[in-house]
Short mmCIF file of C-alpha atoms in Angstrom, two decimals:
data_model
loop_
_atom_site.label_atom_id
_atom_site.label_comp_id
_atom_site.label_asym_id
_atom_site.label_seq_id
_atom_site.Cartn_x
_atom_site.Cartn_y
_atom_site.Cartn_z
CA UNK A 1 -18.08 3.07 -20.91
CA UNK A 2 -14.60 3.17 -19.09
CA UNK A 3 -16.20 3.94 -16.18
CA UNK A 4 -18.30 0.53 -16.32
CA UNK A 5 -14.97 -1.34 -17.44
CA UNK A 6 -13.17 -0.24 -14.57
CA UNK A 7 -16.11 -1.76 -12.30
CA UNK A 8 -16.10 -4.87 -14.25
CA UNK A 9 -12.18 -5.13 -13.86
CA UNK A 10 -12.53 -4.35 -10.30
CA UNK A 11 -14.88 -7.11 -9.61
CA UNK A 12 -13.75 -10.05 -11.77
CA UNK A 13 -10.34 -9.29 -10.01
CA UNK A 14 -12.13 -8.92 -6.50
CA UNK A 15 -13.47 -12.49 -7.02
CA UNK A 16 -10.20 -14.32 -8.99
CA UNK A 17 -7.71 -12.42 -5.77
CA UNK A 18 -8.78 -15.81 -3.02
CA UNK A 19 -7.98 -18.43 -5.73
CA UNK A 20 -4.54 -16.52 -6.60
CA UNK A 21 -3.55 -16.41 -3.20
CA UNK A 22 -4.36 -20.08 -1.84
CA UNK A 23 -1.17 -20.15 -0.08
CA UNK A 24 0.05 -17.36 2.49
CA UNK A 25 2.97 -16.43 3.75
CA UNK A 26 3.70 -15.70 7.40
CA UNK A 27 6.63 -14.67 8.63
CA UNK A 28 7.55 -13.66 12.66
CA UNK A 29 10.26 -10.48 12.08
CA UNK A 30 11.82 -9.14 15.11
CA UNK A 31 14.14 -5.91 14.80
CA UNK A 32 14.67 -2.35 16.59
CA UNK A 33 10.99 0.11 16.79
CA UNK A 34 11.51 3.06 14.85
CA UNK A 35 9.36 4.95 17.39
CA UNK A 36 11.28 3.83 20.68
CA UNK A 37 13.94 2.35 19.78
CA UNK A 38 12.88 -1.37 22.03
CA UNK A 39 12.88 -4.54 20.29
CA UNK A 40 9.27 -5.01 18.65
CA UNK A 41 7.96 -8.10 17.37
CA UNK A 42 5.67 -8.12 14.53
CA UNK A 43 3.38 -11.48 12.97
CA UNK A 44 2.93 -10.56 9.11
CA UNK A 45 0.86 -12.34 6.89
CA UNK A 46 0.81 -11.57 3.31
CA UNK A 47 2.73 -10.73 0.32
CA UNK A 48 5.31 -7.60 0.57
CA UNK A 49 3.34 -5.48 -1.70
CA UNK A 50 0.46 -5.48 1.07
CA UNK A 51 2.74 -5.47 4.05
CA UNK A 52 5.61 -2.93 3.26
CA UNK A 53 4.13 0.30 4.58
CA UNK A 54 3.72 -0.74 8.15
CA UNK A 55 6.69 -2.69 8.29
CA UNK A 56 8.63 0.18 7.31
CA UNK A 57 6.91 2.58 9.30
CA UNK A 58 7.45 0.09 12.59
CA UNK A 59 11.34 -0.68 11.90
CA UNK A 60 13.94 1.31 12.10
CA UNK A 61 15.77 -0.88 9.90
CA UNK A 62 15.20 -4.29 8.23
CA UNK A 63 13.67 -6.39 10.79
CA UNK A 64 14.93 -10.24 11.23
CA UNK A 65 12.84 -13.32 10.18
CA UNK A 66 13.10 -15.74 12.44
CA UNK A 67 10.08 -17.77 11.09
CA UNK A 68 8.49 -18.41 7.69
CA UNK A 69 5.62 -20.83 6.31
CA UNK A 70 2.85 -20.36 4.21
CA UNK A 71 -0.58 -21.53 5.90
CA UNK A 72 -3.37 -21.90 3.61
CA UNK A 73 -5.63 -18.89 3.65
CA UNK A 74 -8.64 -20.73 4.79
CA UNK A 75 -6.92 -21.96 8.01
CA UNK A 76 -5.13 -18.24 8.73
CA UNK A 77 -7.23 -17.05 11.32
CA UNK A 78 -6.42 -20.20 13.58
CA UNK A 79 -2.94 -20.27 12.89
CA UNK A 80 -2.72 -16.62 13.42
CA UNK A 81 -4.59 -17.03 16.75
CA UNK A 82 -2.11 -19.20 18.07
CA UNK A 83 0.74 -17.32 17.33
CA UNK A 84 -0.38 -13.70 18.23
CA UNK A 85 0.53 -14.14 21.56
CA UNK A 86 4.39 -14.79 20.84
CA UNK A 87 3.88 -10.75 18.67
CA UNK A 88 3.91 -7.25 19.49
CA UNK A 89 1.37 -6.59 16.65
CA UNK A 90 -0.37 -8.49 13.99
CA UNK A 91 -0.33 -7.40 10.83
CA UNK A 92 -2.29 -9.29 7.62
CA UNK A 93 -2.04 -8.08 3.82
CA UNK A 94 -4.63 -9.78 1.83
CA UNK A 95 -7.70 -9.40 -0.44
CA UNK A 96 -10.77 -7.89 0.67
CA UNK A 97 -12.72 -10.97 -0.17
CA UNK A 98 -11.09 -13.64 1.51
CA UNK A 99 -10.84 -11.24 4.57
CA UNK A 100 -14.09 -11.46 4.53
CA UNK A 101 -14.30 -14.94 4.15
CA UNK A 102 -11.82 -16.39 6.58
CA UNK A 103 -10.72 -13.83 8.90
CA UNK A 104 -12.58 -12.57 12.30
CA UNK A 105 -13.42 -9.17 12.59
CA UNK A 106 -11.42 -8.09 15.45
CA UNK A 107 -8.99 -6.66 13.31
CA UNK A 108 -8.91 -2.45 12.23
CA UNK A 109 -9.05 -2.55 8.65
CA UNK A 110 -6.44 -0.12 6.62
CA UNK A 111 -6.74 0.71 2.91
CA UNK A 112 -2.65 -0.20 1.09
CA UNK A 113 -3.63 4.24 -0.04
CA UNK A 114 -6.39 6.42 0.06
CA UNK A 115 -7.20 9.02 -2.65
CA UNK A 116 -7.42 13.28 -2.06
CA UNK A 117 -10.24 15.10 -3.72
CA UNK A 118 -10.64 18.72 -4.63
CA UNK A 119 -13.57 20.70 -5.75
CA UNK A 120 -13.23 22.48 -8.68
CA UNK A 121 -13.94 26.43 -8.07
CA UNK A 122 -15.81 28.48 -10.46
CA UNK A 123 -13.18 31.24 -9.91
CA UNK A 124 -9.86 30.02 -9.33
CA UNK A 125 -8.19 33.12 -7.55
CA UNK A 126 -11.24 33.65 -5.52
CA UNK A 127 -10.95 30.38 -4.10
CA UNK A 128 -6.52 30.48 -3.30
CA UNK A 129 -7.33 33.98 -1.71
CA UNK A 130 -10.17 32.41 0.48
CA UNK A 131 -7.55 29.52 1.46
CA UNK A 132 -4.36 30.91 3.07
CA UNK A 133 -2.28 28.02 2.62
CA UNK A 134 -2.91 27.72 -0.75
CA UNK A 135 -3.07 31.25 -1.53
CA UNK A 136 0.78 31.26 -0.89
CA UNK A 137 1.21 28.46 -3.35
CA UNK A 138 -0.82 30.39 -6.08
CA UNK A 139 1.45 33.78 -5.65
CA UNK A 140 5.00 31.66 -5.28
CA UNK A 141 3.55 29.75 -8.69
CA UNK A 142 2.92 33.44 -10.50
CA UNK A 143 5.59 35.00 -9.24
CA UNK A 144 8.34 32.23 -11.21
CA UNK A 145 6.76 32.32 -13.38
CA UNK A 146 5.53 28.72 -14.20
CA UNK A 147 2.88 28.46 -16.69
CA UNK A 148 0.92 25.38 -18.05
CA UNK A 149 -0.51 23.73 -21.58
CA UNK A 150 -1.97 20.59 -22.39
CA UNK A 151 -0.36 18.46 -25.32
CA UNK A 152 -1.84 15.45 -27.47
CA UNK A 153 1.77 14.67 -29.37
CA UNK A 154 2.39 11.54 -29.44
CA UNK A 155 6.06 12.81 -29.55
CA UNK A 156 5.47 14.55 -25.86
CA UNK A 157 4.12 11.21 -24.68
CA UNK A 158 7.22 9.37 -25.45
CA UNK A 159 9.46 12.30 -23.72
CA UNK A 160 7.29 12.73 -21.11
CA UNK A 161 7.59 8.28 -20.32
CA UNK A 162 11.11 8.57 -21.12
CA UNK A 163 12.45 11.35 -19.32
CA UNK A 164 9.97 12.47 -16.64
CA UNK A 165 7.94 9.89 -15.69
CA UNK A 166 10.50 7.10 -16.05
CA UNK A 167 13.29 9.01 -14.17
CA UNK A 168 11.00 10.63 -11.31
CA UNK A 169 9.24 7.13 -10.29
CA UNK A 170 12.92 5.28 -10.03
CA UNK A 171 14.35 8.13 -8.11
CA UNK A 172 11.66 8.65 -5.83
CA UNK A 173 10.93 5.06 -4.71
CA UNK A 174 14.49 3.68 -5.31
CA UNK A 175 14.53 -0.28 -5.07
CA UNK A 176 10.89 -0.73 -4.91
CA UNK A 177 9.66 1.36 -7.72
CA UNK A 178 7.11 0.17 -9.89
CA UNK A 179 7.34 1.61 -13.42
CA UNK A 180 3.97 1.51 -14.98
CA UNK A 181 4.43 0.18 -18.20
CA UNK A 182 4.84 2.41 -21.58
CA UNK A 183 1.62 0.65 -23.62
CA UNK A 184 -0.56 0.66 -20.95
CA UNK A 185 0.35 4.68 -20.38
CA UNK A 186 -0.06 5.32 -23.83
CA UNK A 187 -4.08 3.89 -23.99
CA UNK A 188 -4.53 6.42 -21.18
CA UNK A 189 -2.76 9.16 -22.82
CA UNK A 190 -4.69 8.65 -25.91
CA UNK A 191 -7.87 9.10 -24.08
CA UNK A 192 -6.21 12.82 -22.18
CA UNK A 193 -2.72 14.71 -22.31
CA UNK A 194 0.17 15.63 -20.95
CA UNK A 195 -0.53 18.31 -18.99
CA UNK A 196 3.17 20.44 -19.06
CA UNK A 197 4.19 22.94 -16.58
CA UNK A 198 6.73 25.41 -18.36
CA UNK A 199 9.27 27.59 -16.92
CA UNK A 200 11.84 29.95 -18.56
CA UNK A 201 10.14 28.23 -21.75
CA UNK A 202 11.04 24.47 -20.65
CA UNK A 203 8.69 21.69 -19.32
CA UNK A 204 10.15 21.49 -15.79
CA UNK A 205 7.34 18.92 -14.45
CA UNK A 206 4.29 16.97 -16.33
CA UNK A 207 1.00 15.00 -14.88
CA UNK A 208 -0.55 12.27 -17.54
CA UNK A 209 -4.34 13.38 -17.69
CA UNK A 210 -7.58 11.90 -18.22
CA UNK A 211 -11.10 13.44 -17.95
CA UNK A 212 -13.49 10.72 -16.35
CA UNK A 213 -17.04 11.37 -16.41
CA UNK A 214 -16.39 15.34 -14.77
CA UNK A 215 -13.03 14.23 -12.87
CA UNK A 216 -9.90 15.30 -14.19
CA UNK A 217 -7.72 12.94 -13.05
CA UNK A 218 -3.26 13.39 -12.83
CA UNK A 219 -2.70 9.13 -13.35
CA UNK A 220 1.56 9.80 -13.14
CA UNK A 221 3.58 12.77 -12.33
CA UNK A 222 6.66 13.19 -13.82
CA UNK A 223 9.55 15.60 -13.25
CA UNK A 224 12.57 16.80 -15.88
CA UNK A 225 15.48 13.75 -15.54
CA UNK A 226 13.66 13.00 -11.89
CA UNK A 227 15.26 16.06 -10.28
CA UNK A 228 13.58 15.95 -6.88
CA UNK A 229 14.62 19.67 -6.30
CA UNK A 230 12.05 21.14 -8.42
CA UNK A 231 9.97 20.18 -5.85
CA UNK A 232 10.87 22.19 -3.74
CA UNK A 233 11.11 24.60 -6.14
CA UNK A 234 7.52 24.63 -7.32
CA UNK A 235 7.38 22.57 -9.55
CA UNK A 236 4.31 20.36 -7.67
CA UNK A 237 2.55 23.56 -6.85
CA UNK A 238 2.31 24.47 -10.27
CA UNK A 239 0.85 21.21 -11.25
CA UNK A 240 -1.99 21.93 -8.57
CA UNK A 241 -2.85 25.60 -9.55
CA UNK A 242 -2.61 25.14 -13.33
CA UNK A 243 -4.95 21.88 -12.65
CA UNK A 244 -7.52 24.06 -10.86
CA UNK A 245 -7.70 26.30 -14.55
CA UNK A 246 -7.53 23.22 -16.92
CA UNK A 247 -10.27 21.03 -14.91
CA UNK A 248 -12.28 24.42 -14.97
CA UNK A 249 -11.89 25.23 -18.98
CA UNK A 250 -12.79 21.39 -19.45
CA UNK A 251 -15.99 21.42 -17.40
CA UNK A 252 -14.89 19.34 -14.85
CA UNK A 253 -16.49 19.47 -11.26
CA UNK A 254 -13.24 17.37 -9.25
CA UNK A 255 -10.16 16.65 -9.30
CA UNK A 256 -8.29 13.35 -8.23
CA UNK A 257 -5.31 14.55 -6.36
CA UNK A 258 -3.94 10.63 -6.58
CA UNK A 259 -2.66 8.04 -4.02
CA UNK A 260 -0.72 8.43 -1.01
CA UNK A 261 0.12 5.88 2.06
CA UNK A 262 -2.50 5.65 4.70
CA UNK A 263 -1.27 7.55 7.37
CA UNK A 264 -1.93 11.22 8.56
CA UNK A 265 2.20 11.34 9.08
CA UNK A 266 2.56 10.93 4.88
CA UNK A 267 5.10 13.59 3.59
CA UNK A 268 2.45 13.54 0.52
CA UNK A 269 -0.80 13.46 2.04
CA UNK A 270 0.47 16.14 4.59
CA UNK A 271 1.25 18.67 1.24
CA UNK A 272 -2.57 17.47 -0.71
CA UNK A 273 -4.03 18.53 2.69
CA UNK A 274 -3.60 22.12 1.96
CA UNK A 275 -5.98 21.57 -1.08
CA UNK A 276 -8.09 18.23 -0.49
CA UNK A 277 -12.17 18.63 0.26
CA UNK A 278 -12.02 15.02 1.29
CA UNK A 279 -10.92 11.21 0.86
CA UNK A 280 -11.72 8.17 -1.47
CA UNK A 281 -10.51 4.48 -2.35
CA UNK A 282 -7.63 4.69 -4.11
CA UNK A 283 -8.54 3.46 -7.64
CA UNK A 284 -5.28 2.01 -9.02
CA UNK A 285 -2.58 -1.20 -8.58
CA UNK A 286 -5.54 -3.47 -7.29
CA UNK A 287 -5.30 -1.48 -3.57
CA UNK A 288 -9.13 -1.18 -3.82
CA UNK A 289 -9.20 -4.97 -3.66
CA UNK A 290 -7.51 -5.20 -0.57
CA UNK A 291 -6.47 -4.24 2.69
CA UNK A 292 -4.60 -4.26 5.59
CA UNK A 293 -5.62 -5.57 9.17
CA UNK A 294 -4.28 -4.63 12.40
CA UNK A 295 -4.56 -6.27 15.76
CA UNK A 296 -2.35 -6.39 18.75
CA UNK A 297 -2.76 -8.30 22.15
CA UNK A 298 -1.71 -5.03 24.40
CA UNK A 299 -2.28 -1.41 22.76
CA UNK A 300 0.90 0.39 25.22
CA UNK A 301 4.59 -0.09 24.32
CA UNK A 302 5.97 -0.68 21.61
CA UNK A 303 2.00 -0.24 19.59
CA UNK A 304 0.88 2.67 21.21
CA UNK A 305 4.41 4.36 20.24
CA UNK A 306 3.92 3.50 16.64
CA UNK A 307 0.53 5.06 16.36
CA UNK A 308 2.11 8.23 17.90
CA UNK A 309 4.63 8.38 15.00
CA UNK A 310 2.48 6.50 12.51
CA UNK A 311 -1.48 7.67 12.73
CA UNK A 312 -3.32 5.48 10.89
CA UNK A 313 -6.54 6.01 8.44
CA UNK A 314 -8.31 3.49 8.62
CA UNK A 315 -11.85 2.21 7.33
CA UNK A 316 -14.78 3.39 9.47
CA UNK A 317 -18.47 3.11 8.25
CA UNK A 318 -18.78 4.57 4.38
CA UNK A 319 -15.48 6.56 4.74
CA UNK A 320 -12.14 7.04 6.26
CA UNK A 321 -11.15 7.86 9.79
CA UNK A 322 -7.98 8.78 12.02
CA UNK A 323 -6.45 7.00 14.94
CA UNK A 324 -3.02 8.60 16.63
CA UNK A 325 -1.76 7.91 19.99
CA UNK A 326 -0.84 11.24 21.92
CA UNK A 327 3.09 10.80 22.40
CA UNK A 328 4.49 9.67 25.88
CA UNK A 329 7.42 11.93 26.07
CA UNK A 330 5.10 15.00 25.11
CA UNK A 331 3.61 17.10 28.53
CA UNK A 332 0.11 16.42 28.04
CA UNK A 333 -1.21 19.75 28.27
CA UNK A 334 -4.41 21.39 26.45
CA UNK A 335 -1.40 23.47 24.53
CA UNK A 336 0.21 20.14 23.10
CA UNK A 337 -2.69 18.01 22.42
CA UNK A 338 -4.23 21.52 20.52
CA UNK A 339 -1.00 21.90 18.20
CA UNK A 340 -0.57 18.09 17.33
CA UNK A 341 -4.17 18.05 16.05
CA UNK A 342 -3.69 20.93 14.19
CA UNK A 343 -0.65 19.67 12.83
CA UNK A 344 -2.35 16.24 11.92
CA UNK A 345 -5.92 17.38 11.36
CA UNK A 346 -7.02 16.50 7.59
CA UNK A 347 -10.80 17.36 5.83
CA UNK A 348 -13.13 14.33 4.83
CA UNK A 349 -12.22 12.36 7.90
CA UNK A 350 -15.33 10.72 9.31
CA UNK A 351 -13.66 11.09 13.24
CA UNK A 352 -9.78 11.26 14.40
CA UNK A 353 -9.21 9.46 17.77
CA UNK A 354 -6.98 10.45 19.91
CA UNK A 355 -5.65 8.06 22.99
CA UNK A 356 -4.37 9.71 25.85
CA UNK A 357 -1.74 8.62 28.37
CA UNK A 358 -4.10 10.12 30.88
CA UNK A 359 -7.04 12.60 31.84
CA UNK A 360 -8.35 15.00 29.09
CA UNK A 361 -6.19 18.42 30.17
CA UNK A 362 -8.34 20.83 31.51
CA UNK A 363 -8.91 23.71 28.78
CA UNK A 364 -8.77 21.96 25.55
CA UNK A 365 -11.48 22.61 23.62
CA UNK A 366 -12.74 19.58 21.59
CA UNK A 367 -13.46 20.08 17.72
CA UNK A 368 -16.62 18.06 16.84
CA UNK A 369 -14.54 14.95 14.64
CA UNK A 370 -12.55 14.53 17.55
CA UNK A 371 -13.15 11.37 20.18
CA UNK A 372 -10.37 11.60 23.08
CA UNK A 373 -10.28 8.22 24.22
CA UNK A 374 -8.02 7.16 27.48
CA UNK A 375 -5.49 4.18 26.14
CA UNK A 376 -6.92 2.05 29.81
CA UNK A 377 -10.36 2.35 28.40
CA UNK A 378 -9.05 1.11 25.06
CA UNK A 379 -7.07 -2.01 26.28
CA UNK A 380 -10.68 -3.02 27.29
CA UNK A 381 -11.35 -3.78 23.86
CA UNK A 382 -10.35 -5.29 20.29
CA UNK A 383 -8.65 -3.17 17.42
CA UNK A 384 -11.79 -3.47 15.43
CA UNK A 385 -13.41 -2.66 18.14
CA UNK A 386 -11.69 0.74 18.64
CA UNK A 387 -14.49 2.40 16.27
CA UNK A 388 -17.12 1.99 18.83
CA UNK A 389 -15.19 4.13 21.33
CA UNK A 390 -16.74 6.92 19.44
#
């Protein structure tokens, strides 16, 4: 039944998003790249909460506005059109929907977050000792000792909102945190838990649970007064091993390891890839219902730099793929390219492209998700286009 609710939600909100969002604004911000250091122009269309990320991850600081008007969403494309030329890159946040509707197709198309999966094991040690990066987050985990239960008191719920969740969410994302409200967390916690990770015989760290259909699912993570150092200290790697044995002992066959930001770069994603089996559409804040859309009228400076810093995962087919841009002050050697994609490299990716300054290096051996593709061979073609490279 929730299942089918969340579907119904999904849609009626899919279909009211166009009418909502009549009016768009676009704005022409001009500031210092974050990758090179150059000035960078950037067009952005959209509302902040769909825009953010990759103005953020293009800036090294907050960018200047020298132009803003709203353009009616039906007429975007052809204002857009006419002032791409004047921009760097192009960037549009806006509902899947009226993309559809009213924008070309010459865009790539990038979910706001993308959701990590893990397969429950049938045996969790058997599984950490298969995996060597998570094998050393099982032993640290035993070895201080954290251990786990999962509570139904309504009195932990309130603690758990008050001084976990509430603390760790403003401390992590500052100015721009978004605090889930307390009723709304309280109709999920009534259908799960709070699943506690104790230490020394105090809850250190918490996740708000809910089993879906054979997914256990963390919704919020919250750590004791937000104290980002436990962390580091374990804290998170305890949630994920003590997860593993409370999915198992409730019959579940997944686990939701949550949203992070769409880029293979992510501080978060990076730590989820030592345990994710693959990707999904993130589920929650209305992200499923929309998207963001890339396009840019020369892929070299200051663009190409940004991928190299920023790789992007992107929508390609029924799934998720990769695109990075090989950096220009790196050698590019079969030794280099081989340790960046092994530093970026992530399971459930459908392909990860690579664009090269230049020729392939001799001696590189090419895994079978990989397409190198020469950045002169893509200028030929459109950012949506970019898929059919390979």
């Amino acid at each position: 039944m929730m299942v089918l609710l969340k579907s119904l939600l999904r849609w009626g909100a899919r279909l009211l998003l166009p009418f909502i969002g009549w009016w768009v604004p676009v704005q022409r911000l001009r500031g210092v790249a974050r990758a090179s250091g150059r000035e960078v122009i950037l067009l952005a269309a959209g509302q902040p909460r769909w825009t953010d990320f990759i103005i953020q991850q293009l800036f090294a600081a907050e960018p200047r506005v020298e132009n803003c008007i709203h353009v009616p969403v039906w007429s975007l494309q052809k204002h857009l059109d006419r002032a791409q030329s004047a921009a760097d890159l192009t960037l549009v946040g806006i509902d899947r929907l009226s993309a559809q509707l009213f924008l070309a197709q010459d865009y790539l198309a990038v979910p706001p977050m993308v959701s990590a999966w893990l397969t429950v094991p049938e045996e969790v040690r058997t599984y950490t000792r298969a995996h060597s990066r998570t094998d050393s987050e099982f032993r640290r985990v035993k070895r201080q000792g954290y251990t786990s239960e999962l509570s139904k008191s309504a009195a932990d719920y309130e603690l758990f909102y008050d001084s976990y969740y509430k603390p760790y969410i403003r401390d992590r994302h500052k100015a721009k945190a978004q605090v889930a409200p307390r009723w709304l967390l309280r109709w999920v916690f009534r259908r799960g838990g709070i699943q506690w990770v104790t230490q020394n015989g105090e809850h250190v760290a918490g996740d708000l649970v809910i089993k879906q259909s054979r997914d256990y699912i963390p919704v919020v993570t919250g750590l004791r007064e937000g104290r980002q150092e436990l962390l580091r200290e374990g804290a998170l790697a305890a949630l994920y091993v003590h997860s593993l044995e409370e999915a198992r002992h409730l019959g579940c066959t997944r686990i939701l390891l949550g949203g992070s930001k769409p880029s293979l770069h992510d501080g978060v994603l990076r730590y989820k890839a030592k345990w994710l089996d693959g990707l999904t559409v993130h589920d929650g804040h209305l992200s499923a219902n929309h998207v963001q859309l890339l396009r840019w009228p020369r892929l070299v400076s200051p663009v190409a730099e940004f991928l190299s810093q920023t790789a992007l995962i992107h929508h390609d087919q029924d799934g998720f793929s990769g695109l990075w841009a090989f950096p220009s002050d790196l050698p590019l050697t079969a030794e280099n390219l081989q340790q960046q994609y092994h530093a970026l490299k992530l399971k459930g990716l459908h392909r990860f492209r690579i664009l090269l300054p230049g020729d392939v290096p001799p001696g590189f051996t090419c895994p079978p998700e990989v397409r190198l593709i020469k950045l002169a061979a893509a200028e030929q073609v459109g950012a949506g286009e970019i898929k059919d490279l390979g």
